[in-house]
C-alpha positions as a LaTeX table, in Angstrom:
\begin{tabular}{lrrr}
\hline
Residue & $x$ (\AA) & $y$ (\AA) & $z$ (\AA) \\
\hline
Unk1 & 15.67 & 181.86 & 13.92 \\
Unk2 & 13.51 & 181.51 & 10.84 \\
Unk3 & 13.65 & 178.51 & 8.57 \\
Unk4 & 14.28 & 178.84 & 4.86 \\
Unk5 & 11.51 & 177.55 & 2.66 \\
Unk6 & 12.27 & 174.63 & 0.38 \\
Unk7 & 11.77 & 175.47 & $-3.32$ \\
Unk8 & 8.70 & 173.20 & $-3.60$ \\
Unk9 & 7.02 & 174.66 & $-0.49$ \\
Unk10 & 3.95 & 176.85 & $-0.92$ \\
Unk11 & 4.53 & 178.96 & 2.18 \\
Unk12 & 3.79 & 182.67 & 1.91 \\
Unk13 & 5.82 & 183.63 & 4.97 \\
Unk14 & 8.88 & 182.23 & 6.73 \\
Unk15 & 8.19 & 180.22 & 9.87 \\
Unk16 & 9.82 & 180.36 & 13.28 \\
Unk17 & 10.78 & 177.24 & 15.20 \\
Unk18 & 8.35 & 176.48 & 18.00 \\
Unk19 & 8.42 & 173.44 & 20.27 \\
Unk20 & 5.28 & 173.28 & 22.40 \\
Unk21 & 2.85 & 170.58 & 23.50 \\
Unk22 & $-0.44$ & 171.14 & 21.70 \\
Unk23 & $-3.89$ & 169.66 & 21.37 \\
Unk24 & $-5.61$ & 169.07 & 18.03 \\
Unk25 & $-9.39$ & 168.86 & 18.01 \\
Unk26 & $-11.32$ & 167.38 & 15.11 \\
Unk27 & $-15.09$ & 167.26 & 15.42 \\
Unk28 & $-16.49$ & 165.78 & 18.62 \\
Unk29 & $-13.74$ & 163.23 & 19.27 \\
Unk30 & $-11.29$ & 163.64 & 22.19 \\
Unk31 & $-8.32$ & 165.91 & 21.36 \\
Unk32 & $-5.11$ & 164.41 & 20.01 \\
Unk33 & $-1.80$ & 165.34 & 21.62 \\
Unk34 & 0.76 & 166.96 & 19.31 \\
Unk35 & 4.11 & 168.74 & 19.35 \\
Unk36 & 4.46 & 171.96 & 17.37 \\
Unk37 & 7.51 & 172.37 & 15.16 \\
Unk38 & 7.13 & 175.82 & 13.62 \\
Unk39 & 4.66 & 178.67 & 13.12 \\
Unk40 & 3.85 & 181.65 & 10.89 \\
Unk41 & 0.76 & 183.83 & 10.58 \\
Unk42 & $-0.46$ & 181.44 & 7.86 \\
Unk43 & 0.72 & 178.02 & 8.98 \\
Unk44 & 1.69 & 175.67 & 11.77 \\
Unk45 & 3.82 & 172.54 & 11.73 \\
Unk46 & 3.03 & 169.62 & 14.03 \\
Unk47 & 4.09 & 166.10 & 14.85 \\
Unk48 & 1.08 & 163.85 & 15.47 \\
Unk49 & 0.85 & 160.22 & 16.61 \\
Unk50 & $-1.77$ & 159.44 & 13.93 \\
Unk51 & $-2.26$ & 160.72 & 10.37 \\
Unk52 & $-4.92$ & 163.25 & 9.42 \\
Unk53 & $-6.29$ & 163.49 & 5.88 \\
Unk54 & $-5.55$ & 166.54 & 3.73 \\
Unk55 & $-8.32$ & 169.10 & 3.80 \\
Unk56 & $-9.53$ & 168.14 & 7.29 \\
Unk57 & $-10.57$ & 171.13 & 9.43 \\
Unk58 & $-9.22$ & 171.22 & 12.98 \\
Unk59 & $-8.64$ & 173.45 & 15.99 \\
Unk60 & $-5.17$ & 173.60 & 17.53 \\
Unk61 & $-4.37$ & 175.03 & 20.95 \\
Unk62 & $-1.16$ & 175.39 & 22.94 \\
Unk63 & 0.11 & 177.45 & 25.84 \\
Unk64 & 2.74 & 180.17 & 25.68 \\
Unk65 & 3.79 & 183.23 & 27.62 \\
Unk66 & 1.49 & 186.24 & 27.51 \\
Unk67 & 3.45 & 188.96 & 29.24 \\
Unk68 & 4.25 & 187.57 & 32.70 \\
Unk69 & 1.46 & 184.98 & 32.57 \\
Unk70 & 0.63 & 181.89 & 30.55 \\
Unk71 & $-1.94$ & 182.23 & 27.77 \\
Unk72 & $-3.55$ & 179.79 & 25.38 \\
Unk73 & $-3.11$ & 180.23 & 21.65 \\
Unk74 & $-6.04$ & 178.89 & 19.64 \\
Unk75 & $-6.11$ & 178.63 & 15.84 \\
Unk76 & $-8.38$ & 177.01 & 13.29 \\
Unk77 & $-6.83$ & 175.40 & 10.27 \\
Unk78 & $-6.92$ & 172.89 & 7.45 \\
Unk79 & $-4.51$ & 169.98 & 7.03 \\
Unk80 & $-2.30$ & 170.81 & 4.04 \\
Unk81 & $-0.10$ & 167.71 & 4.24 \\
Unk82 & 0.64 & 164.80 & 6.53 \\
Unk83 & 3.53 & 162.38 & 6.05 \\
Unk84 & 5.14 & 159.71 & 8.21 \\
Unk85 & 8.45 & 160.94 & 9.60 \\
Unk86 & 10.02 & 157.84 & 11.12 \\
Unk87 & 9.70 & 157.39 & 14.88 \\
Unk88 & 8.73 & 161.07 & 15.33 \\
Unk89 & 5.22 & 160.40 & 14.06 \\
Unk90 & 3.36 & 162.22 & 11.31 \\
Unk91 & 4.78 & 165.56 & 10.20 \\
Unk92 & 1.66 & 167.61 & 9.58 \\
Unk93 & 1.37 & 171.00 & 7.92 \\
Unk94 & $-1.64$ & 173.10 & 8.90 \\
Unk95 & $-2.83$ & 176.04 & 6.84 \\
Unk96 & $-4.17$ & 178.50 & 9.42 \\
Unk97 & $-7.61$ & 179.77 & 8.45 \\
Unk98 & $-8.32$ & 181.77 & 11.61 \\
Unk99 & $-6.41$ & 182.92 & 14.68 \\
Unk100 & $-8.61$ & 183.54 & 17.71 \\
Unk101 & $-8.58$ & 187.34 & 18.31 \\
Unk102 & $-7.12$ & 186.97 & 21.82 \\
Unk103 & $-4.33$ & 184.78 & 20.38 \\
Unk104 & $-3.12$ & 187.24 & 17.72 \\
Unk105 & $-0.77$ & 189.21 & 20.04 \\
Unk106 & 0.74 & 185.99 & 21.38 \\
Unk107 & 1.34 & 184.63 & 17.86 \\
Unk108 & 2.92 & 187.92 & 16.78 \\
Unk109 & 5.19 & 187.79 & 19.85 \\
Unk110 & 6.26 & 184.24 & 18.95 \\
Unk111 & 7.24 & 185.43 & 15.47 \\
Unk112 & 9.58 & 188.19 & 16.70 \\
\hline
\end{tabular}
């Protein structure tokens, strides 16, 4: 089920709910664990245990079904916003700048 965009949102496409464990990599530091909240071809929502500054470039990966097997989705993106959301952690919006070519079919399948 797609989510409706709030009037002040700058999303180009509707997002689909997606709850997956993910890893966020920034530079050469160990990856940070995250939980995805939603996805579109242009963006990804996450909950993180620590804040990330707007504009920061990162790589996000998570596993999902690829046919009858498990595949890894990998995207590059830029932090668009990051706000504390109570005990859930930091609600973080990622603007996707690149989807790894092998991940494109899996992302499209998630959006159906």
